[in-house]
Amino acid sequence: MRNEIVGSATVRRCAVAAAAPVKSIAAIWTAQLLSILGDCFYALAIMWVALQRSGPVAMGAVAIAESVPFILIGTFEARLLRRRNQHFAMSPS
């Protein structure tokens, strides 16, 4: 973190954000979209391999094993965000 004086106020800036400014929000959205698509294709490929090698029961077990962490983390994260300001989850500092 570093502090900058802007007018009469001191503003804290994140060193990472200052080092690599993003010109457009579209770049962030595109990167996030590609990341999510890659994760989905990976999950599909793992389930396909489980189906081919072990059958439908193994594929179902893999699908459940992949979804449980998201369900648990999402539940606790929702409770945490209700207690705190929602801006807290999106701010880098």
CSV table of C-alpha atoms in Angstrom, one decimal, residues 2-88:
chain,number,residue,atom,x,y,z
A,2,ARG,CA,1.1,3.5,-0.6
A,3,ASN,CA,-0.4,6.8,0.3
A,4,GLU,CA,-0.9,9.6,-2.2
A,5,ILE,CA,-2.0,13.2,-1.5
A,6,VAL,CA,-4.9,14.2,-3.8
A,7,GLY,CA,-6.0,17.7,-3.1
A,8,SER,CA,-6.4,17.9,0.7
A,9,ALA,CA,-7.1,14.2,1.2
A,10,THR,CA,-4.7,11.3,1.5
A,11,VAL,CA,-5.7,8.3,-0.6
A,12,ARG,CA,-4.4,4.8,-0.1
A,13,ARG,CA,-3.5,3.0,-3.3
A,14,CYS,CA,-2.8,-0.7,-3.8
A,15,ALA,CA,0.7,-1.3,-5.2
A,16,VAL,CA,-0.5,-4.0,-7.5
A,17,ALA,CA,-3.4,-1.9,-8.9
A,18,ALA,CA,-1.0,1.0,-9.4
A,19,ALA,CA,1.6,-1.2,-11.2
A,20,ALA,CA,-0.9,-2.7,-13.7
A,21,PRO,CA,-3.8,-0.4,-14.4
A,22,VAL,CA,-6.7,-1.9,-16.3
A,23,LYS,CA,-7.8,0.3,-19.2
A,24,SER,CA,-11.2,-1.3,-19.5
A,25,ILE,CA,-13.6,-3.2,-17.4
A,26,ALA,CA,-14.2,-5.4,-20.5
A,27,ALA,CA,-10.8,-6.9,-20.1
A,28,ILE,CA,-11.5,-8.0,-16.6
A,29,TRP,CA,-14.9,-9.4,-17.6
A,30,THR,CA,-13.4,-11.2,-20.6
A,31,ALA,CA,-10.6,-12.8,-18.4
A,32,GLN,CA,-13.2,-13.9,-15.8
A,33,LEU,CA,-15.4,-15.4,-18.5
A,34,LEU,CA,-12.5,-17.4,-20.0
A,35,SER,CA,-11.5,-18.6,-16.5
A,36,ILE,CA,-15.1,-19.8,-15.7
A,37,LEU,CA,-15.4,-21.5,-19.1
A,38,GLY,CA,-12.1,-23.2,-18.5
A,39,ASP,CA,-13.2,-24.4,-15.1
A,40,CYS,CA,-16.4,-25.8,-16.6
A,41,PHE,CA,-14.6,-27.7,-19.4
A,42,TYR,CA,-12.2,-29.1,-16.8
A,43,ALA,CA,-15.1,-30.4,-14.6
A,44,LEU,CA,-16.8,-31.8,-17.7
A,45,ALA,CA,-13.6,-33.6,-18.8
A,46,ILE,CA,-13.1,-35.1,-15.3
A,47,MET,CA,-16.6,-36.4,-15.2
A,48,TRP,CA,-16.2,-37.8,-18.7
A,49,VAL,CA,-13.1,-39.7,-17.7
A,50,ALA,CA,-14.9,-41.1,-14.6
A,51,LEU,CA,-17.8,-42.2,-16.8
A,52,GLN,CA,-15.5,-43.9,-19.3
A,53,ARG,CA,-13.3,-45.7,-16.8
A,54,SER,CA,-15.7,-46.5,-13.9
A,55,GLY,CA,-19.3,-46.0,-15.0
A,56,PRO,CA,-22.2,-43.6,-14.1
A,57,VAL,CA,-21.9,-44.1,-10.3
A,58,ALA,CA,-18.4,-42.8,-10.4
A,59,MET,CA,-19.4,-39.9,-12.6
A,60,GLY,CA,-22.1,-39.0,-10.1
A,61,ALA,CA,-19.6,-39.2,-7.2
A,62,VAL,CA,-17.2,-36.9,-9.0
A,63,ALA,CA,-20.0,-34.4,-9.7
A,64,ILE,CA,-21.0,-34.4,-6.1
A,65,ALA,CA,-17.4,-34.1,-4.9
A,66,GLU,CA,-16.8,-31.1,-7.2
A,67,SER,CA,-20.0,-29.3,-6.1
A,68,VAL,CA,-19.7,-29.7,-2.3
A,69,PRO,CA,-16.9,-27.2,-1.8
A,70,PHE,CA,-18.8,-24.5,-3.7
A,71,ILE,CA,-21.9,-25.1,-1.7
A,72,LEU,CA,-20.1,-25.0,1.6
A,73,ILE,CA,-18.0,-22.0,0.8
A,74,GLY,CA,-20.9,-20.2,-0.7
A,75,THR,CA,-23.0,-20.7,2.4
A,76,PHE,CA,-20.4,-19.4,4.8
A,77,GLU,CA,-19.4,-16.5,2.5
A,78,ALA,CA,-23.1,-15.4,2.3
A,79,ARG,CA,-23.2,-15.2,6.1
A,80,LEU,CA,-19.9,-13.3,6.3
A,81,LEU,CA,-21.1,-10.8,3.7
A,82,ARG,CA,-24.3,-10.2,5.5
A,83,ARG,CA,-22.4,-9.3,8.6
A,84,ARG,CA,-19.9,-7.0,6.8
A,85,ASN,CA,-20.2,-4.4,4.2
A,86,GLN,CA,-20.5,-6.1,0.8
A,87,HIS,CA,-18.0,-3.6,-0.6
A,88,PHE,CA,-15.4,-5.3,1.7
